[in-house]
Coordinates of C-alpha atoms in Angstrom, one line a residue:
Chain Z
M6 CA -5.3 -21.2 -25.3
K7 CA -5.8 -17.9 -27.1
L8 CA -3.1 -15.0 -26.3
A9 CA -2.8 -11.5 -26.8
I10 CA -0.8 -12.3 -30.2
D11 CA -4.0 -14.7 -31.4
Y12 CA -6.1 -11.8 -30.9
F13 CA -3.5 -9.6 -32.8
N14 CA -3.4 -11.7 -35.9
E15 CA -7.1 -12.8 -35.8
I16 CA -7.9 -9.1 -36.4
Q17 CA -5.1 -9.0 -38.9
S18 CA -6.4 -11.9 -41.3
E19 CA -9.9 -10.6 -41.6
Q20 CA -10.8 -9.1 -44.7
N21 CA -11.2 -5.5 -45.4
F22 CA -10.2 -5.0 -41.9
G23 CA -7.3 -4.8 -39.6
F24 CA -5.6 -3.8 -36.6
S25 CA -5.2 0.3 -36.7
I26 CA -3.0 2.6 -34.7
S27 CA -3.2 6.2 -35.0
D28 CA -1.3 9.4 -33.1
G29 CA -1.5 12.8 -33.4
A30 CA 0.4 12.6 -37.3
Q31 CA -0.3 9.4 -38.6
T32 CA -2.2 6.2 -38.9
I33 CA -0.7 2.9 -39.8
Q34 CA -2.6 -0.5 -40.3
K35 CA -3.4 -3.9 -41.7
E36 CA 0.3 -4.6 -44.3
E37 CA 1.8 -1.3 -43.4
L38 CA 1.6 -2.4 -39.5
N39 CA 2.9 -5.5 -40.4
K40 CA 5.9 -4.5 -42.2
L41 CA 6.6 -2.3 -39.4
I42 CA 6.2 -5.1 -37.1
D43 CA 8.6 -7.2 -39.3
Q44 CA 11.3 -4.8 -39.1
Y45 CA 11.3 -4.7 -35.5
V46 CA 11.0 -8.3 -35.2
S47 CA 13.8 -8.8 -37.5
I48 CA 15.8 -6.3 -35.2
I49 CA 15.1 -7.9 -31.9
H50 CA 15.8 -11.4 -32.9
S51 CA 19.3 -9.9 -34.3
K52 CA 20.1 -8.5 -30.6
R53 CA 19.1 -11.6 -28.6
Q54 CA 21.9 -12.4 -26.7
N55 CA 20.6 -15.9 -25.9
D56 CA 18.3 -17.8 -28.4
Q57 CA 17.1 -20.5 -25.4
V58 CA 15.4 -17.9 -23.9
Q59 CA 12.6 -14.9 -24.4
C60 CA 14.5 -11.8 -24.6
G61 CA 13.5 -8.4 -23.1
V62 CA 12.8 -5.5 -24.9
A63 CA 12.6 -1.9 -23.8
I64 CA 10.7 0.7 -25.3
C65 CA 11.9 4.4 -24.5
L66 CA 9.8 6.4 -27.4
R67 CA 7.8 9.0 -27.9
R68 CA 3.7 8.5 -27.4
S69 CA 2.9 7.3 -31.4
I70 CA 2.3 4.4 -33.3
Y71 CA 5.9 3.3 -33.2
Y72 CA 5.8 2.4 -29.6
I73 CA 2.5 1.0 -29.7
A74 CA 3.4 -1.3 -32.5
A75 CA 7.0 -1.8 -30.5
M76 CA 4.9 -3.7 -27.8
I77 CA 3.1 -6.3 -30.6
A78 CA 6.2 -6.8 -31.9
S79 CA 7.9 -7.8 -29.1
W80 CA 4.9 -10.8 -28.8
K81 CA 5.7 -12.0 -32.2
A82 CA 9.8 -11.9 -31.7
G83 CA 8.7 -14.1 -28.4
A84 CA 9.7 -11.5 -26.7
Y85 CA 8.1 -9.6 -23.5
F86 CA 8.4 -5.8 -23.1
I87 CA 9.6 -3.1 -20.7
P88 CA 7.5 -0.2 -20.9
L89 CA 9.7 3.4 -20.3
N90 CA 8.7 7.1 -20.6
I91 CA 11.0 9.0 -22.6
R92 CA 10.4 12.0 -19.8
W93 CA 11.9 9.8 -16.9
P94 CA 15.0 11.6 -15.9
E95 CA 18.3 9.7 -16.8
E96 CA 18.5 8.6 -13.0
K97 CA 15.1 6.7 -13.5
I98 CA 15.7 4.9 -16.9
N99 CA 18.8 4.1 -15.6
D100 CA 17.7 2.2 -12.2
V101 CA 14.9 0.1 -14.8
L102 CA 17.3 -0.6 -17.1
A103 CA 19.8 -2.0 -14.7
S104 CA 17.1 -3.7 -13.1
C105 CA 15.8 -5.4 -16.3
K106 CA 19.0 -5.5 -18.6
P107 CA 16.6 -5.7 -21.7
D108 CA 18.5 -7.2 -24.9
V109 CA 17.4 -4.2 -27.0
I110 CA 16.2 -1.0 -26.0
F111 CA 14.3 1.6 -28.8
I112 CA 14.9 4.9 -28.5
E113 CA 14.2 8.0 -30.8
D114 CA 16.7 9.4 -33.1
D115 CA 17.6 12.5 -30.9
F116 CA 17.2 10.6 -27.7
E117 CA 19.9 12.5 -25.1
Y118 CA 21.2 10.0 -23.0
D119 CA 23.9 7.0 -24.2
L120 CA 22.3 3.4 -23.3
E121 CA 24.0 0.5 -24.2
N122 CA 21.9 -2.5 -27.0
S123 CA 20.1 0.9 -28.0
V124 CA 18.4 0.9 -31.5
S125 CA 16.9 4.1 -33.0
I126 CA 14.1 4.3 -34.6
S127 CA 15.0 5.1 -37.8
D128 CA 17.5 2.0 -37.7
V129 CA 13.9 0.2 -37.5
L130 CA 12.5 1.8 -40.3
N131 CA 15.7 1.0 -42.8
K132 CA 15.8 -2.6 -41.6
Q133 CA 15.1 -4.9 -44.9
S134 CA 12.8 -7.2 -43.1
T135 CA 12.9 -10.6 -45.5
D136 CA 12.8 -14.2 -44.2
V137 CA 11.4 -12.8 -40.9
F138 CA 10.3 -15.5 -38.5
Y139 CA 8.5 -15.5 -35.4
L140 CA 8.2 -17.0 -32.1
D141 CA 5.4 -18.9 -30.2
N142 CA 4.2 -17.4 -27.2
K143 CA 3.3 -20.0 -24.2
P144 CA 0.9 -19.1 -21.5
S145 CA 3.5 -18.7 -19.2
D146 CA 6.0 -16.7 -21.1
L147 CA 6.5 -13.2 -19.8
A148 CA 4.0 -10.5 -21.8
Y149 CA 5.6 -7.9 -20.0
I150 CA 7.0 -6.2 -16.8
I151 CA 5.7 -2.8 -15.3
Y152 CA 7.5 -0.7 -12.9
T153 CA 5.8 0.9 -10.1
S154 CA 7.1 3.1 -7.6
G155 CA 7.5 0.9 -4.1
S156 CA 7.7 2.5 -0.8
T157 CA 11.3 2.4 -0.5
G158 CA 11.8 4.4 -3.6
K159 CA 12.9 1.6 -5.3
P160 CA 11.3 0.8 -8.7
K161 CA 9.6 -2.7 -8.4
G162 CA 9.1 -4.6 -12.1
V163 CA 6.0 -6.3 -11.9
M164 CA 6.0 -9.5 -14.6
I165 CA 2.8 -10.3 -16.1
N166 CA 2.6 -13.6 -18.1
H167 CA 0.8 -14.3 -21.2
L168 CA -1.5 -16.4 -19.2
A169 CA -2.8 -13.5 -17.1
Y170 CA -2.8 -10.8 -19.9
A171 CA -5.0 -13.2 -21.9
S172 CA -6.9 -13.8 -19.3
Y173 CA -7.8 -10.2 -18.9
I174 CA -8.5 -10.0 -22.4
D175 CA -11.2 -12.6 -22.1
W176 CA -12.6 -11.1 -19.4
T177 CA -12.7 -7.9 -21.3
K178 CA -14.7 -9.4 -24.3
R179 CA -17.0 -11.1 -21.9
Y180 CA -17.9 -8.6 -19.7
F181 CA -18.0 -5.6 -22.1
S182 CA -19.3 -7.4 -25.0
R183 CA -22.1 -4.8 -25.4
Y184 CA -19.9 -2.5 -26.6
A185 CA -18.1 -4.8 -29.1
N186 CA -19.2 -2.2 -31.8
N187 CA -17.1 0.5 -30.5
K188 CA -15.1 1.9 -32.9
K189 CA -12.3 3.8 -31.4
L190 CA -10.6 4.1 -27.8
V191 CA -7.6 7.1 -27.1
I192 CA -4.9 6.2 -25.1
S193 CA -4.5 9.0 -22.7
A194 CA -2.8 7.9 -19.3
E195 CA 1.2 7.4 -19.5
L196 CA 2.1 4.2 -21.6
T197 CA 4.1 3.2 -18.5
F198 CA 0.9 2.4 -16.6
D199 CA -1.1 -0.4 -16.9
I200 CA -4.2 1.6 -18.1
T201 CA -2.8 1.8 -21.4
M202 CA -2.3 -2.4 -21.4
G203 CA -6.3 -2.1 -20.1
D204 CA -6.6 0.1 -23.8
L205 CA -4.7 -2.7 -25.6
A206 CA -6.5 -5.4 -24.2
F207 CA -9.7 -3.8 -25.6
A208 CA -8.7 -3.1 -28.7
L209 CA -7.5 -6.9 -29.0
A210 CA -11.1 -8.0 -28.0
F211 CA -13.2 -6.1 -30.2
G212 CA -10.8 -4.8 -32.9
T213 CA -11.2 -1.2 -31.8
E214 CA -9.1 1.7 -33.7
V215 CA -6.3 2.6 -31.1
H216 CA -5.7 6.3 -31.0
V217 CA -2.4 8.0 -29.1
A218 CA -3.4 11.3 -27.4
P219 CA -0.1 13.5 -27.8
D220 CA 0.2 14.2 -23.9
P221 CA -1.4 13.2 -20.8
R222 CA -1.6 16.9 -19.4
N223 CA -2.6 18.6 -22.4
I224 CA -6.0 18.4 -21.9
V225 CA -6.7 20.7 -25.2
S226 CA -5.1 18.3 -27.3
L227 CA -7.1 15.3 -25.7
Y228 CA -10.4 16.9 -26.1
K229 CA -9.5 17.6 -29.8
M230 CA -8.7 14.4 -30.8
I231 CA -11.3 12.8 -29.0
K232 CA -14.0 15.2 -31.4
E233 CA -12.2 15.2 -34.3
R234 CA -11.7 11.3 -34.4
N235 CA -15.2 10.5 -32.8
I236 CA -13.3 8.9 -29.8
D237 CA -16.6 6.6 -28.3
T238 CA -14.3 4.7 -25.5
F239 CA -12.2 6.3 -22.6
Y240 CA -10.1 4.8 -20.1
S241 CA -8.1 7.0 -17.8
V242 CA -7.0 8.2 -14.1
P243 CA -10.0 10.6 -12.4
T244 CA -7.8 13.7 -12.5
T245 CA -7.5 13.3 -16.4
I246 CA -11.4 12.6 -17.0
N247 CA -12.3 15.4 -14.6
A248 CA -10.3 18.0 -16.5
I249 CA -11.6 16.9 -19.7
Y250 CA -15.3 16.8 -18.3
R251 CA -14.8 20.2 -16.4
F252 CA -13.2 21.4 -20.1
A253 CA -16.6 20.5 -21.8
E254 CA -18.4 21.8 -19.3
R255 CA -16.6 25.3 -19.5
K256 CA -15.8 26.1 -23.2
K257 CA -18.1 27.2 -25.3
G258 CA -19.3 25.0 -28.0
A259 CA -17.3 22.0 -26.2
D260 CA -18.9 18.5 -25.5
L261 CA -18.4 15.1 -25.2
S262 CA -21.2 13.7 -27.6
T263 CA -19.0 11.1 -29.1
I264 CA -18.2 9.4 -25.9
K265 CA -19.9 5.9 -25.0
L266 CA -18.3 4.5 -22.7
V267 CA -16.1 5.9 -19.8
L268 CA -13.6 3.9 -17.5
S269 CA -12.2 5.4 -14.5
G270 CA -8.7 3.5 -13.1
G271 CA -5.9 3.6 -10.6
D272 CA -7.3 6.2 -8.0
V273 CA -10.4 7.3 -6.0
F274 CA -12.6 10.1 -6.6
S275 CA -15.6 12.0 -5.4
I276 CA -19.6 11.3 -5.9
D277 CA -19.2 14.8 -7.8
L278 CA -17.4 13.3 -10.9
V279 CA -20.1 10.7 -11.4
K280 CA -22.5 13.3 -11.1
T281 CA -20.8 15.7 -13.7
I282 CA -20.3 12.8 -16.1
K283 CA -23.8 12.1 -16.0
N284 CA -24.8 15.9 -16.5
V285 CA -22.3 16.1 -19.0
T286 CA -22.8 13.3 -21.1
P287 CA -26.3 11.5 -19.9
D288 CA -25.8 8.5 -22.1
V289 CA -22.6 7.7 -21.2
H290 CA -22.0 4.2 -19.7
F291 CA -19.4 5.2 -16.7
Y292 CA -17.4 2.1 -14.6
N293 CA -15.1 2.4 -11.7
V294 CA -12.5 -0.4 -12.2
Y295 CA -9.8 -1.4 -9.8
G296 CA -6.7 -3.7 -9.5
P297 CA -3.4 -3.7 -8.5
T298 CA -0.7 -3.6 -11.3
E299 CA 0.2 -7.2 -9.6
M300 CA -3.2 -8.5 -10.6
T301 CA -2.8 -7.4 -14.6
I302 CA -4.7 -4.1 -14.6
N303 CA -8.1 -4.6 -12.8
C304 CA -10.1 -7.6 -11.0
F305 CA -12.9 -5.2 -9.6
A306 CA -15.6 -3.2 -11.9
A307 CA -18.9 -1.5 -11.1
R308 CA -21.3 0.3 -13.7
L309 CA -21.6 3.6 -12.1
D310 CA -24.2 6.0 -14.0
N311 CA -27.1 3.6 -13.2
Q312 CA -26.5 3.5 -9.7
I313 CA -25.9 7.5 -9.1
E314 CA -29.3 7.3 -5.8
N315 CA -27.5 4.3 -4.3
I316 CA -23.8 6.0 -4.4
S317 CA -25.4 9.1 -2.8
N318 CA -26.9 7.5 0.2
K319 CA -24.0 4.8 0.6
G320 CA -21.6 8.2 0.3
R321 CA -18.9 6.1 -0.9
I322 CA -18.0 4.7 -4.9
P323 CA -18.0 1.0 -5.1
I324 CA -15.5 -1.5 -6.7
G325 CA -17.9 -3.7 -7.5
N326 CA -18.1 -7.4 -8.3
N327 CA -14.9 -9.5 -8.9
F328 CA -14.2 -10.6 -12.1
D329 CA -15.8 -13.8 -12.6
I330 CA -12.3 -15.7 -12.9
I331 CA -11.1 -13.7 -9.5
D332 CA -11.9 -15.2 -6.4
Y333 CA -11.6 -12.8 -3.2
A334 CA -11.5 -12.9 0.6
I335 CA -11.7 -10.3 3.2
I336 CA -9.2 -10.8 6.0
N337 CA -9.5 -9.1 9.5
E338 CA -7.0 -9.2 11.8
E339 CA -7.6 -12.2 13.4
G340 CA -6.7 -14.0 10.1
V341 CA -10.6 -14.7 9.6
D342 CA -12.8 -14.5 6.1
V343 CA -15.3 -12.1 7.3
A344 CA -16.3 -11.0 3.3
R345 CA -19.7 -12.5 4.0
R346 CA -20.2 -11.3 7.3
G347 CA -19.9 -8.0 5.9
D348 CA -17.0 -6.8 8.1
K349 CA -13.9 -5.2 7.2
G350 CA -10.8 -6.7 6.0
K351 CA -8.0 -6.7 4.1
L352 CA -8.6 -7.6 0.3
C353 CA -6.6 -10.5 -0.9
V354 CA -7.1 -11.5 -4.6
L355 CA -6.0 -14.8 -6.6
G356 CA -6.8 -16.4 -9.8
P357 CA -5.0 -16.6 -13.3
Q358 CA -4.0 -12.5 -13.1
T359 CA -2.0 -12.7 -10.6
M360 CA 1.6 -11.5 -11.3
L361 CA 4.5 -14.1 -11.5
G362 CA 6.5 -12.0 -9.5
Y363 CA 8.8 -8.6 -8.8
L364 CA 11.4 -9.2 -11.1
N365 CA 14.9 -10.3 -9.0
D366 CA 12.9 -9.4 -5.8
L367 CA 11.8 -12.7 -4.2
E368 CA 11.8 -11.1 -0.8
T369 CA 9.1 -8.5 -1.6
T370 CA 7.1 -11.0 -4.1
R371 CA 6.8 -13.4 -0.6
K372 CA 5.7 -10.9 1.5
S373 CA 3.0 -9.7 -1.0
F374 CA 0.8 -13.1 -0.6
V375 CA -0.6 -14.6 2.3
P376 CA -1.7 -18.0 2.7
D377 CA -5.2 -18.6 1.6
I378 CA -6.4 -19.3 5.3
R379 CA -10.0 -20.9 4.0
Y380 CA -8.2 -24.0 2.6
P381 CA -4.9 -24.2 5.1
E382 CA -4.4 -27.7 3.8
F383 CA -3.8 -26.4 0.0
N384 CA -1.2 -24.2 0.8
R385 CA -2.3 -21.6 -1.5
Y386 CA -1.5 -18.0 -1.7
M387 CA -3.2 -14.9 -2.2
Y388 CA -2.4 -11.7 -3.4
N389 CA -2.6 -9.4 -0.6
T390 CA -3.8 -5.7 -1.7
N391 CA -3.2 -3.8 1.3
D392 CA -6.8 -2.1 0.8
I393 CA -9.4 -2.6 3.3
A394 CA -12.7 -3.7 2.1
M395 CA -16.1 -4.9 2.9
L396 CA -18.7 -6.3 1.0
D397 CA -21.6 -4.4 1.6
D398 CA -25.8 -5.3 1.7
D399 CA -26.1 -4.3 -1.7
G400 CA -23.7 -7.0 -3.1
Q401 CA -20.6 -4.5 -4.0
V402 CA -17.6 -4.5 -2.6
Y403 CA -16.5 -0.7 -1.2
L404 CA -12.8 0.4 -0.5
F405 CA -11.9 2.2 3.0
G406 CA -8.1 3.5 2.5
R407 CA -4.9 1.2 2.6
A408 CA -4.1 -1.5 5.2
D409 CA -0.5 0.0 5.7
H410 CA -1.9 3.4 6.6
L411 CA -4.1 2.2 9.9
V412 CA -2.7 3.6 12.8
K413 CA -3.7 3.8 16.3
I414 CA -4.5 7.0 18.3
K415 CA -5.9 7.2 21.8
G416 CA -6.7 3.5 21.7
Y417 CA -8.8 4.1 18.5
R418 CA -7.9 2.7 15.4
I419 CA -8.5 5.0 12.6
H420 CA -7.8 5.2 9.0
P421 CA -6.3 8.8 7.8
D422 CA -8.1 7.8 4.3
E423 CA -11.2 7.8 5.7
V424 CA -11.1 11.3 7.5
T425 CA -9.7 12.1 3.9
R426 CA -12.8 10.6 2.3
V427 CA -15.1 12.8 4.1
V428 CA -13.4 16.1 3.6
R429 CA -13.4 15.4 0.0
E430 CA -17.1 15.8 -0.1
I431 CA -17.2 19.1 1.7
K432 CA -18.1 21.9 -0.4
N433 CA -15.5 24.1 -2.0
V434 CA -13.0 21.4 -1.2
Y435 CA -10.8 20.4 -4.6
E436 CA -8.5 17.9 -2.7
A437 CA -7.7 16.9 0.6
T438 CA -5.3 14.4 2.4
T439 CA -4.8 13.4 6.1
I440 CA -1.3 11.9 7.5
A441 CA -0.6 10.6 11.0
V442 CA 2.3 12.5 12.4
D443 CA 4.8 11.5 15.4
I444 CA 4.4 14.5 17.6
D445 CA 6.5 13.4 20.8
K446 CA 5.8 9.8 20.4
Q447 CA 2.1 10.4 20.4
L448 CA 0.3 10.1 16.5
E449 CA -2.0 13.2 15.7
L450 CA -3.9 13.4 12.6
Y451 CA -3.1 16.1 10.0
L452 CA -5.1 17.4 7.3
F453 CA -3.7 18.9 3.9
V454 CA -6.8 20.7 2.1
Q455 CA -6.6 22.5 -1.3
G456 CA -9.7 24.6 -2.0
K457 CA -11.3 25.0 -5.4
T458 CA -10.3 28.3 -5.5
G459 CA -7.6 30.2 -3.8
S460 CA -7.9 29.7 0.3
I461 CA -10.4 28.1 2.1
D462 CA -12.5 28.2 5.1
I463 CA -10.8 26.2 7.7
E464 CA -13.4 26.8 10.3
N465 CA -16.3 25.7 8.1
I466 CA -14.2 22.6 7.4
Q467 CA -13.9 21.9 11.4
E468 CA -17.6 22.6 11.7
Q469 CA -18.5 20.2 8.8
M470 CA -16.3 17.3 10.1
K471 CA -18.1 17.4 13.5
T472 CA -21.2 17.0 11.9
R473 CA -19.7 13.5 10.1
L474 CA -17.0 12.1 12.3
P475 CA -16.7 11.1 15.3
D476 CA -14.5 13.3 17.6
Y477 CA -11.1 11.2 18.1
M478 CA -11.1 11.2 13.7
I479 CA -10.9 14.8 14.0
P480 CA -7.1 16.6 12.6
S481 CA -6.0 18.2 15.3
K482 CA -4.1 20.2 12.7
I483 CA -5.4 21.3 9.4
I484 CA -3.3 22.9 6.7
N485 CA -4.2 24.9 3.6
V486 CA -1.8 23.8 0.7
Q487 CA -2.2 26.3 -2.7
K488 CA -1.4 23.2 -4.3
M489 CA -1.1 19.2 -3.4
P490 CA 1.9 17.7 -4.4
Y491 CA 1.6 14.7 -6.7
N492 CA 4.2 12.0 -7.6
D493 CA 4.7 10.1 -10.7
A494 CA 1.8 8.2 -10.2
G495 CA -0.4 11.0 -10.2
K496 CA -1.5 10.2 -6.6
I497 CA -1.0 12.6 -3.5
D498 CA 2.8 12.5 -2.4
K499 CA 2.7 12.4 1.1
I500 CA 6.5 11.6 1.6
K501 CA 6.8 15.8 0.2
L502 CA 4.0 16.6 2.5
R503 CA 5.8 14.9 5.4
E504 CA 9.2 17.1 4.3
Y505 CA 7.1 20.4 4.3
L506 CA 5.8 19.6 7.7
D507 CA 9.9 18.8 9.0
E508 CA 10.7 22.2 7.6
Chain T
M5 CA -3.5 47.8 -25.7
N6 CA 0.0 47.8 -26.4
K7 CA 2.6 44.8 -26.0
L8 CA 3.6 45.3 -22.6
E9 CA -0.4 45.7 -21.3
K10 CA -1.3 42.5 -23.1
E11 CA 1.9 40.3 -21.3
N12 CA 0.6 41.9 -18.2
Q13 CA -2.2 40.9 -18.6
V14 CA -1.5 37.1 -19.3
K15 CA 1.0 37.2 -16.5
K16 CA -1.7 38.2 -14.1
V17 CA -4.0 35.4 -15.6
L18 CA -1.2 32.4 -15.3
S19 CA -0.3 34.1 -11.8
E20 CA -4.1 33.8 -10.5
V21 CA -4.6 30.3 -12.1
L22 CA -0.9 28.6 -10.7
E23 CA -1.0 30.5 -7.8
K24 CA 2.1 32.2 -8.2
N25 CA 3.3 35.5 -7.4
I26 CA 3.1 37.7 -10.4
N27 CA 7.2 38.1 -10.5
E28 CA 7.7 34.3 -10.9
I29 CA 5.6 34.2 -14.0
N30 CA 8.5 34.2 -16.8
E31 CA 9.7 32.5 -20.2
D32 CA 10.4 29.2 -18.2
V33 CA 6.4 28.9 -17.1
A34 CA 5.2 26.1 -19.0
L35 CA 3.0 22.7 -19.1
N36 CA 5.3 19.8 -17.7
T37 CA 8.1 22.3 -16.5
T38 CA 5.8 24.1 -14.1
Y39 CA 4.5 22.1 -11.2
E40 CA 1.2 24.1 -10.9
W41 CA 0.6 23.5 -14.4
D42 CA -1.6 20.3 -14.7
S43 CA -4.2 19.0 -16.7
Q44 CA -6.8 21.0 -14.2
A45 CA -4.7 24.1 -14.6
M46 CA -4.1 23.8 -18.6
V47 CA -8.4 24.0 -18.1
S48 CA -8.5 27.1 -16.2
I49 CA -5.8 29.1 -18.2
I50 CA -7.9 28.5 -21.4
V51 CA -11.0 29.5 -19.8
A52 CA -9.7 32.4 -17.8
L53 CA -7.7 33.9 -20.8
E54 CA -11.1 33.6 -23.1
E55 CA -12.7 35.5 -20.4
E56 CA -9.8 38.2 -19.8
F57 CA -9.7 39.2 -23.8
D58 CA -13.4 38.6 -24.6
I59 CA -12.3 35.9 -27.2
D60 CA -13.2 32.7 -28.2
I61 CA -9.9 30.4 -28.3
E62 CA -9.9 28.1 -31.7
L63 CA -8.9 24.5 -30.1
E64 CA -6.3 24.6 -32.9
D65 CA -4.9 27.4 -30.8
A66 CA -5.7 26.3 -27.9
E67 CA -4.0 23.0 -27.8
K68 CA -0.6 24.8 -28.1
L69 CA -0.8 27.2 -25.1
T70 CA 1.2 25.3 -23.1
S71 CA 3.7 28.1 -21.8
Y72 CA 3.9 31.8 -21.1
K73 CA 5.5 32.2 -24.2
A74 CA 3.3 30.9 -26.5
I75 CA 0.2 32.3 -24.7
V76 CA 2.1 36.1 -25.4
E77 CA 2.1 34.8 -29.0
Y78 CA -0.6 33.9 -29.5
I79 CA -2.4 36.7 -27.7
S80 CA 0.1 39.4 -29.7
T81 CA -1.5 37.9 -32.9
L82 CA -5.3 39.0 -31.9
T83 CA -6.1 42.5 -33.7
N84 CA -6.5 44.9 -30.9

């Protein structure tokens, strides 16, 4: 079976070609990259605490060629890696390190905290790397551990093995085959998000050059990189895509003409964004990709630019179709698979991309899987995404909010996210979210809304909602916020909003 | 336009985009440290500065305009 490192070695062995990584300052490729990887590998071997098992490599570096090279080097050394963000507070870094206990941590020379087993980047670059040996990867070996924030606030380490990651690369190679000649992609998301693993998969599948943007929030530097480097492939979260397209629209002389392929993942977005992309870059192919980190980056995909009319009619964005290697079921409250019936239920998925589990947390791992009720005699399990989904008559799957947010108000089962979706489409609304609040043992819906400019006409929102939602779904309170709070993952921070209500 | 006037104009732009009180705009205000200064705000700030000072900001300059301090320094280099 061809694993990630085999794809890499194959690209490196091609004549007059090789794997290429760039950041804002430098480019590294082919032999030079191999040399750097060998230096990393030598250090990993010298630090491993046990020769018999896979070792863990934590990467706590700036966004640079060295970060990406350390990922590949980990695999060459037969190790798995844990991506950290140098900007995380010390406490979070310590929490993650205490959980994954890596054999080695690669850090910047000027890193401010004192960490056990750390090796600075200049020590890597000074390492003599003769007689380097590589260790094989097995499909069952871990490829990486990505930490996601759990609902309890305790970070969960999602373990992804080489079988899962190779399956994703393989799918990329099949699904995006028409973009095989794309030359350059930009890594624009946080390196701790699995979007980066999706970018790397694309590069491994097609030999695409990897360009690491300096700062996910600095839209101008990202735009500049796209423009100056002729970037053609761009995968990011909707907020970043939205910001860069707004910049291209509003800045004199700006355009995104080099872009051929845009992928959006990690969050929902409004139809406006699809239309903006079509207006600014009419020839761009735009995909919505969906999946939890637990299913290795993505497991559903939909091309959107060629179905704008359908999206407008439906009033929502599809996640499209399951990958050819992913099976799914939509389980309703009675525990029946209602996918083919076109009913709503919890989206449950299975396939080779399924995570191994959460590191050292069997209980949470068990809870996240449910029996595959279609085949009770198999005793097989599916990963429960907790997203409410429906297979529509257009053959595509659509999402309807989180199952764990479902509430019962005045006897009606309500999805706060459904209210949010409707409000998001109202003119002048920039962002919105709805939460159920317990008022004297009775749940009520509170809507938080942020206008595109300054304050917003609450009465107008109310009027608009009345035309689009049944009475029982109209929030009892609408709160105009100046700025929606976001958490580390870039999603609306509902915990903060509740704290605000308590005050 | 003198230095102080320019500074006040920058403060005005930032207070409008970031929706903060003008008194809250000081040397500590920056991308990645000021909560309201996110990717969307960065775009709005560049566009608003261009309008306010009737200038065309080069990308090389624009990508460095990530703090109140940097913006004031940049604006002070402009003739007039």
